[in-house]
GROMACS .gro file of N, CA and C in nm:
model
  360
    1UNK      N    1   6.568   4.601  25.768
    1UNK     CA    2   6.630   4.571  25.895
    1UNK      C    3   6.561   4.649  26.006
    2UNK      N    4   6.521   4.593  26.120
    2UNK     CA    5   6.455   4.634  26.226
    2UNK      C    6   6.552   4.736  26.272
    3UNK      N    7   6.521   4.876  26.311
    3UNK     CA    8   6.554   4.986  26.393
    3UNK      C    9   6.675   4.949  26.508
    4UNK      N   10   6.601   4.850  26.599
    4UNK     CA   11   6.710   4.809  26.764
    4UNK      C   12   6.795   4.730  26.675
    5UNK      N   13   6.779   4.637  26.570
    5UNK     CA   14   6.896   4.565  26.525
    5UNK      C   15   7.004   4.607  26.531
    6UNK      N   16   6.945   4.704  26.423
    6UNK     CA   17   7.083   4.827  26.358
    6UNK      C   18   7.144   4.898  26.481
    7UNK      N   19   7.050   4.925  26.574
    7UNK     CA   20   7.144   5.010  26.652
    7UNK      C   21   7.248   4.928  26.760
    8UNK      N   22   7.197   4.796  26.784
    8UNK     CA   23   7.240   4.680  26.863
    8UNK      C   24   7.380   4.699  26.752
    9UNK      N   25   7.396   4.641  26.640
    9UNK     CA   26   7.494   4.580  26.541
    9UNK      C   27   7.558   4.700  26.565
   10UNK      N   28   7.557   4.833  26.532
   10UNK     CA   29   7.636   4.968  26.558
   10UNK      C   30   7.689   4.974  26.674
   11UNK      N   31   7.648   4.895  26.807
   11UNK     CA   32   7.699   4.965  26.932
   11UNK      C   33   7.674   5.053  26.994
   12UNK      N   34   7.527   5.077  26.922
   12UNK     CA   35   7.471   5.210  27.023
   12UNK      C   36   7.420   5.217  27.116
   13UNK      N   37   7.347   5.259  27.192
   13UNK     CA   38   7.252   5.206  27.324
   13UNK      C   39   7.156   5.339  27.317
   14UNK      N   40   7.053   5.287  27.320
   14UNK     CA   41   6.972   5.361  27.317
   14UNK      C   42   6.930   5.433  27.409
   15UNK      N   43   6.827   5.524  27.454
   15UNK     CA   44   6.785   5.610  27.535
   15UNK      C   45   6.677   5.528  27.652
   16UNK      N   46   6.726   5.549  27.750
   16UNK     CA   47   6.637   5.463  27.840
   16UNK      C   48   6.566   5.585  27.931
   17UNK      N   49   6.440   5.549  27.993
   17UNK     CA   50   6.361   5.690  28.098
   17UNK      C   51   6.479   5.657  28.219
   18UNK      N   52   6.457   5.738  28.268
   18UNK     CA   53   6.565   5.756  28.430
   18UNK      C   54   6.497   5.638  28.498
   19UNK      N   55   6.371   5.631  28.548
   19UNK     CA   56   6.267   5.584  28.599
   19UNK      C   57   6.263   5.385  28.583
   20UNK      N   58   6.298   5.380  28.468
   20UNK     CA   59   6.378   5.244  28.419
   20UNK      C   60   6.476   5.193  28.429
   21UNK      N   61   6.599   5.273  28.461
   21UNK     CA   62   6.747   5.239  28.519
   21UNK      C   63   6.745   5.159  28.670
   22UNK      N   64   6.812   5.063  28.688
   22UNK     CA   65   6.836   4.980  28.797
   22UNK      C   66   6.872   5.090  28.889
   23UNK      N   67   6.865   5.027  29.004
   23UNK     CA   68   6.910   5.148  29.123
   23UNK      C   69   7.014   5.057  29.206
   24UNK      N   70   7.147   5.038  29.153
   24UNK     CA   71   7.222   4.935  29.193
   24UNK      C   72   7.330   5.035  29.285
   25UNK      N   73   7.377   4.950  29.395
   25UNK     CA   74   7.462   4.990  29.486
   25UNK      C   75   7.593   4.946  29.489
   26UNK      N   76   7.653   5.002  29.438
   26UNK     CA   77   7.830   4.980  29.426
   26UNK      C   78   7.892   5.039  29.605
   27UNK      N   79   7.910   4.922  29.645
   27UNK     CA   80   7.968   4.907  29.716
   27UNK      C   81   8.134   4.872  29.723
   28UNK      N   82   8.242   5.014  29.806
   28UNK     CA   83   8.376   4.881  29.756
   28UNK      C   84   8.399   4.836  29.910
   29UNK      N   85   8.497   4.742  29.886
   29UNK     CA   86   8.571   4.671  29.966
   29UNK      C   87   8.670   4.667  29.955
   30UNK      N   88   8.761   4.614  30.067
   30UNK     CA   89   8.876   4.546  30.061
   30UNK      C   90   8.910   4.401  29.977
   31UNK      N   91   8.988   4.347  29.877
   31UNK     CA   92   9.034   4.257  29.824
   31UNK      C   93   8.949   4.163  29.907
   32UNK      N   94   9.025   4.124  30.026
   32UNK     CA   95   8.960   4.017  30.134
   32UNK      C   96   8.826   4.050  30.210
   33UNK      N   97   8.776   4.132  30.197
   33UNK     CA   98   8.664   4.190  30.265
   33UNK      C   99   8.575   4.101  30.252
   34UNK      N  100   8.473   4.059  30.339
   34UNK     CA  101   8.329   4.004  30.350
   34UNK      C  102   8.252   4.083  30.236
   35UNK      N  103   8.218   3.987  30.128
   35UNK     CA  104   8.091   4.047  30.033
   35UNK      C  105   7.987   3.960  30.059
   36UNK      N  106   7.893   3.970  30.125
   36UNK     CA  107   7.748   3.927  30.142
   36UNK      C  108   7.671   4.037  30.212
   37UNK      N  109   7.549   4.046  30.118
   37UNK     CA  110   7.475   4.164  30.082
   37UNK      C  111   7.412   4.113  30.229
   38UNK      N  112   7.376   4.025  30.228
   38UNK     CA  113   7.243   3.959  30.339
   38UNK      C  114   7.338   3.972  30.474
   39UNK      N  115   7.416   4.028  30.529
   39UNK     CA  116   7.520   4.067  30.655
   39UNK      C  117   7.416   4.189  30.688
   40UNK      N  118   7.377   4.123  30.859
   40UNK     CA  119   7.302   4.212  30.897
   40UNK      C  120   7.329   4.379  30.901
   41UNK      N  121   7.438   4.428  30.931
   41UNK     CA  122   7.481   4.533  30.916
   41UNK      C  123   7.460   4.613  30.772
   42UNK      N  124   7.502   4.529  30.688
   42UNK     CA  125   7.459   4.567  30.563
   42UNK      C  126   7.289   4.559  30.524
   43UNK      N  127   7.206   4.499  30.544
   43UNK     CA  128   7.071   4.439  30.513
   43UNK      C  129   7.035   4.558  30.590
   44UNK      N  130   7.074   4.576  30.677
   44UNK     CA  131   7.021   4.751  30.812
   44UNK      C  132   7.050   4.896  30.752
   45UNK      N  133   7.186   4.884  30.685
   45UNK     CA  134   7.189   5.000  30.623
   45UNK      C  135   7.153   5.065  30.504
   46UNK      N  136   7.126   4.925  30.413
   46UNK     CA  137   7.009   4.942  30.311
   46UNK      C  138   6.885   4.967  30.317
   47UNK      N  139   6.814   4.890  30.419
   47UNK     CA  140   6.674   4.930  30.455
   47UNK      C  141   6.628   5.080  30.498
   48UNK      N  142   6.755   5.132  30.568
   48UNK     CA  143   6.775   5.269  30.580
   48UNK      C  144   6.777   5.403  30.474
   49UNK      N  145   6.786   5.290  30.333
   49UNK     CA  146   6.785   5.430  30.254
   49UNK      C  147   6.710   5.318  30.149
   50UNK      N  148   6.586   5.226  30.155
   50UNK     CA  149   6.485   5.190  30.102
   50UNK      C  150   6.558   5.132  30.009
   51UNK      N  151   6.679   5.071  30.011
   51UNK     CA  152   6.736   4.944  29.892
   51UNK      C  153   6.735   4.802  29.942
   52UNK      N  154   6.760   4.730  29.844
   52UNK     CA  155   6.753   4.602  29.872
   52UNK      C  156   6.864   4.514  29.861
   53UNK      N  157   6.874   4.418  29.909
   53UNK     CA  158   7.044   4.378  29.927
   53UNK      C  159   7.051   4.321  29.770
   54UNK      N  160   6.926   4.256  29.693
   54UNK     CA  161   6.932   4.227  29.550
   54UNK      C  162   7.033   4.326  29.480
   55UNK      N  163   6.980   4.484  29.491
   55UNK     CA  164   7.046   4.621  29.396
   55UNK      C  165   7.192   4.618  29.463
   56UNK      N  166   7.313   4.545  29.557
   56UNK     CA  167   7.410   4.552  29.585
   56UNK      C  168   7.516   4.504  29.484
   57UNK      N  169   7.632   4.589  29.469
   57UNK     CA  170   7.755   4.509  29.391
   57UNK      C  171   7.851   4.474  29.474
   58UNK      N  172   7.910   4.476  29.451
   58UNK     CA  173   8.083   4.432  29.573
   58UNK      C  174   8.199   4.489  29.419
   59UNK      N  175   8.276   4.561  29.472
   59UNK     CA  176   8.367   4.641  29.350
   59UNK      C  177   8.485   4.618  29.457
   60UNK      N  178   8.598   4.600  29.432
   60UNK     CA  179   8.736   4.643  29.494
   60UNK      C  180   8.782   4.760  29.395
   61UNK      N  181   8.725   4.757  29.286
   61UNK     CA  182   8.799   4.932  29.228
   61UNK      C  183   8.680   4.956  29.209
   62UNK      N  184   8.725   5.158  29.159
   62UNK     CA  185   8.662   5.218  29.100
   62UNK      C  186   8.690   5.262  28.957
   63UNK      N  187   8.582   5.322  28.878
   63UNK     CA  188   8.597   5.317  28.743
   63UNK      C  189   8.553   5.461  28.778
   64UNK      N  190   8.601   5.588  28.652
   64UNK     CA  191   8.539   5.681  28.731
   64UNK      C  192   8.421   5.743  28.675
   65UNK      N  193   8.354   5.675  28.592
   65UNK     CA  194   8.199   5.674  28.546
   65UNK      C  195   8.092   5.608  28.636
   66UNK      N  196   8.157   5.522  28.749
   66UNK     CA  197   8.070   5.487  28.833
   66UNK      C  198   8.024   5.548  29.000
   67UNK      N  199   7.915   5.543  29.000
   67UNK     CA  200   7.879   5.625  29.101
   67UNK      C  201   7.882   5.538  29.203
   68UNK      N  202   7.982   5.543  29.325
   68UNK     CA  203   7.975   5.450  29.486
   68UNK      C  204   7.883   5.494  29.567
   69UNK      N  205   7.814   5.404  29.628
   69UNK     CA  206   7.701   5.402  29.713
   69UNK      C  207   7.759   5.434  29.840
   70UNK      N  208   7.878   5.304  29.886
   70UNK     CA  209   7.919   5.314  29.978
   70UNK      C  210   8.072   5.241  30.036
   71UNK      N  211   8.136   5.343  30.077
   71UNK     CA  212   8.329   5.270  30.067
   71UNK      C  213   8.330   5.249  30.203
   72UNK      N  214   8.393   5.077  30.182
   72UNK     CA  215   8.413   5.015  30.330
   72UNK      C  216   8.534   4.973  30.300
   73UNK      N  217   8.625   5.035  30.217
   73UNK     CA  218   8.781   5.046  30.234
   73UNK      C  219   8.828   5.071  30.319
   74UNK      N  220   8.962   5.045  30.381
   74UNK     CA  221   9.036   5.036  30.473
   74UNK      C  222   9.146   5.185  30.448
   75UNK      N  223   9.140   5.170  30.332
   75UNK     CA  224   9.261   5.262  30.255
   75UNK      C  225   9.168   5.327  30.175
   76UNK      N  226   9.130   5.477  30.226
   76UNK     CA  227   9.023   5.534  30.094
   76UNK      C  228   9.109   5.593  30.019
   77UNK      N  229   9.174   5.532  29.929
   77UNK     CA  230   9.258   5.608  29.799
   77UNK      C  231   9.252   5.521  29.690
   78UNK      N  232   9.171   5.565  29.623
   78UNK     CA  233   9.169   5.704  29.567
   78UNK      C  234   9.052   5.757  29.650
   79UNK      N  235   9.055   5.897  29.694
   79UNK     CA  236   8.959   5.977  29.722
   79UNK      C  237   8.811   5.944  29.646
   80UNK      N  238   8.695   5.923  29.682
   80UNK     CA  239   8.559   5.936  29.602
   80UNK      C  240   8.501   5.952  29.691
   81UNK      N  241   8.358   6.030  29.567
   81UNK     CA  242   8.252   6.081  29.621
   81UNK      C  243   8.167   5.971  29.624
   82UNK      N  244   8.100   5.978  29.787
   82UNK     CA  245   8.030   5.841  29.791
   82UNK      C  246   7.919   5.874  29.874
   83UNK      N  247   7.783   5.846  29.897
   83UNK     CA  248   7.675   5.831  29.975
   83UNK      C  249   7.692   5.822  30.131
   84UNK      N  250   7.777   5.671  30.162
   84UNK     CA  251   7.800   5.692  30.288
   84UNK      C  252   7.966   5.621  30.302
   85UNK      N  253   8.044   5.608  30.377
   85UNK     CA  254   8.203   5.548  30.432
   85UNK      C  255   8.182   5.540  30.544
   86UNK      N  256   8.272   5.418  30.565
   86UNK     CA  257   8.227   5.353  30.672
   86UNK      C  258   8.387   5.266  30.681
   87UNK      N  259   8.421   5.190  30.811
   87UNK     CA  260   8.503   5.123  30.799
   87UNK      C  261   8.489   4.995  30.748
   88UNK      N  262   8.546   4.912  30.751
   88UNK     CA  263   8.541   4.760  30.697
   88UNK      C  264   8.437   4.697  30.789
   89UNK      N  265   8.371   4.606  30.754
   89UNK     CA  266   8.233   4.506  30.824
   89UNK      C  267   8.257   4.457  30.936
   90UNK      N  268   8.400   4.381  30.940
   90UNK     CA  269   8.513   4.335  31.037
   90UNK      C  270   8.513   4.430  31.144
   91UNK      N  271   8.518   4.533  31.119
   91UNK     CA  272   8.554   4.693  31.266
   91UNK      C  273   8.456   4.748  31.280
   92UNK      N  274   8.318   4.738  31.212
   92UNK     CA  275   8.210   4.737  31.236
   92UNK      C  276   8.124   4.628  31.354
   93UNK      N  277   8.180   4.583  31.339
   93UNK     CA  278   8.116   4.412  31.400
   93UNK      C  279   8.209   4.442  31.551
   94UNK      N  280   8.292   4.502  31.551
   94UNK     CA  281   8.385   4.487  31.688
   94UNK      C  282   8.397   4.616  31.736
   95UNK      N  283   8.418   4.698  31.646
   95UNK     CA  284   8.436   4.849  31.721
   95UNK      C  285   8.337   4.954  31.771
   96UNK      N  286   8.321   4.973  31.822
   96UNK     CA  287   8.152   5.072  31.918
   96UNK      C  288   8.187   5.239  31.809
   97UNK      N  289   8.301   5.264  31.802
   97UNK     CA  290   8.323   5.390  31.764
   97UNK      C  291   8.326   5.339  31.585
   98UNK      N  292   8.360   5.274  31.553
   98UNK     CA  293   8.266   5.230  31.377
   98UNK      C  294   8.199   5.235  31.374
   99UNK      N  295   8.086   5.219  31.482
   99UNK     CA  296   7.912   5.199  31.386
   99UNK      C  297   7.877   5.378  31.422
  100UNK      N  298   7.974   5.422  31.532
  100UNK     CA  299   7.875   5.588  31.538
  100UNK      C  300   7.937   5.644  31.438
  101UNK      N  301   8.084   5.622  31.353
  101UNK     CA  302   8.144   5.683  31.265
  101UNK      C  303   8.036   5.668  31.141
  102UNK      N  304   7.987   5.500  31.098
  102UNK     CA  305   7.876   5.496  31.001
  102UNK      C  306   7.781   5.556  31.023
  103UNK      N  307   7.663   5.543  31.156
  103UNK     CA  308   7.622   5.668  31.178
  103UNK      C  309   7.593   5.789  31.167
  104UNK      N  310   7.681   5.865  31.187
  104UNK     CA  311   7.706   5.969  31.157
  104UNK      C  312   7.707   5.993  31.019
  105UNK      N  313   7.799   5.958  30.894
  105UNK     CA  314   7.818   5.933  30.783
  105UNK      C  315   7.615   5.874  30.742
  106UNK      N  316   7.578   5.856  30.762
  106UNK     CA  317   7.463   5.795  30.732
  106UNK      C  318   7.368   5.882  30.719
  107UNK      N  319   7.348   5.989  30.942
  107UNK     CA  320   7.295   6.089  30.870
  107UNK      C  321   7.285   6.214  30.802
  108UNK      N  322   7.472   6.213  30.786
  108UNK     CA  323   7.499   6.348  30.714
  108UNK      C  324   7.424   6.312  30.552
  109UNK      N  325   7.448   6.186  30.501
  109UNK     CA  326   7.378   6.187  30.392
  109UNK      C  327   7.262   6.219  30.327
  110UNK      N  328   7.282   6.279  30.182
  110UNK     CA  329   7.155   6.357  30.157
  110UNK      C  330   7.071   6.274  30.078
  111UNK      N  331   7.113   6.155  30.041
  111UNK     CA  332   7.046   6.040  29.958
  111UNK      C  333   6.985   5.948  30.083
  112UNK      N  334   7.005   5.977  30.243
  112UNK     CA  335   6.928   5.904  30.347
  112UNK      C  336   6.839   6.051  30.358
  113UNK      N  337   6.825   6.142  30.345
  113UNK     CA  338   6.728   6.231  30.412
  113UNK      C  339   6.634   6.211  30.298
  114UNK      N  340   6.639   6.203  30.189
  114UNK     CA  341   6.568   6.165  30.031
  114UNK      C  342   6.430   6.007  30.070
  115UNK      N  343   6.547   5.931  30.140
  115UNK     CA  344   6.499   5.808  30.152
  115UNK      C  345   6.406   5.814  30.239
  116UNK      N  346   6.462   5.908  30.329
  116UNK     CA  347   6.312   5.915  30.472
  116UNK      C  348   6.192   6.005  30.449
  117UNK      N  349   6.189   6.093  30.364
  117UNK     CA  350   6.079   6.165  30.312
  117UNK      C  351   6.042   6.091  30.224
  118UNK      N  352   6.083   5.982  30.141
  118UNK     CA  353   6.004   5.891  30.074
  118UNK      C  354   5.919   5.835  30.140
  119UNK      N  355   5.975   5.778  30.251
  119UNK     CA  356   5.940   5.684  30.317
  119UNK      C  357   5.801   5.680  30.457
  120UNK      N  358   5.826   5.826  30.433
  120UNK     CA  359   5.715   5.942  30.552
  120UNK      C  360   5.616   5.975  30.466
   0.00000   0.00000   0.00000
């Protein structure tokens, strides 16, 4: 019996390089929230930290093995640690004091200062 069989049939998962792992963006939302990755606001704030709207998820929960990119909850509870928060797309799109709140949140982040020395 081939090696991956056995470990496939067991349920194991094998050892993958870091370097090989997807670089996917868990994003949550609101239940009703706008999920489209390609929303300029969104497509802007990815390019900002060198992702692509492809690596986006749309989550309304969290699991707590998963790492959030970025909470555009309305209601942040449960508390998580996240990259950037922001308000909903909706109060983004209308409110002047949402996008400096994302902003801000954007460049306190240390996974955007990562992205711009990549990128320099």
């Amino acid at each position: 019996m081939d090696k991956t069989a056995y470990l496939d049939a067991m349920g194991i998962s094998r050892w993958v390089q870091q370097s090989e792992l997807p670089d996917t963006c868990i994003i949550l939302v609101d239940k009703q929230a706008v999920q489209d990755a390609e929303h300029p606001i969104i497509k802007a704030v990815l390019g900002l930290f060198n992702l692509d709207s492809k690596q986006v998820v749309f989550s309304v929960s969290v699991a707590k093995s998963q790492t959030i990119f970025w909470d555009m909850r309305s209601a942040k509870l449960p508390k998580i640690t996240c990259a950037i928060s922001s308000a909903s797309i909706v109060q983004l799109e209308q409110q002047a004091q949402a996008k400096q709140a994302l902003w801000q949140s954007i460049c306190g982040s240390e996974r955007y200062g990562k992205a711009y020395e990549a990128a320099n």
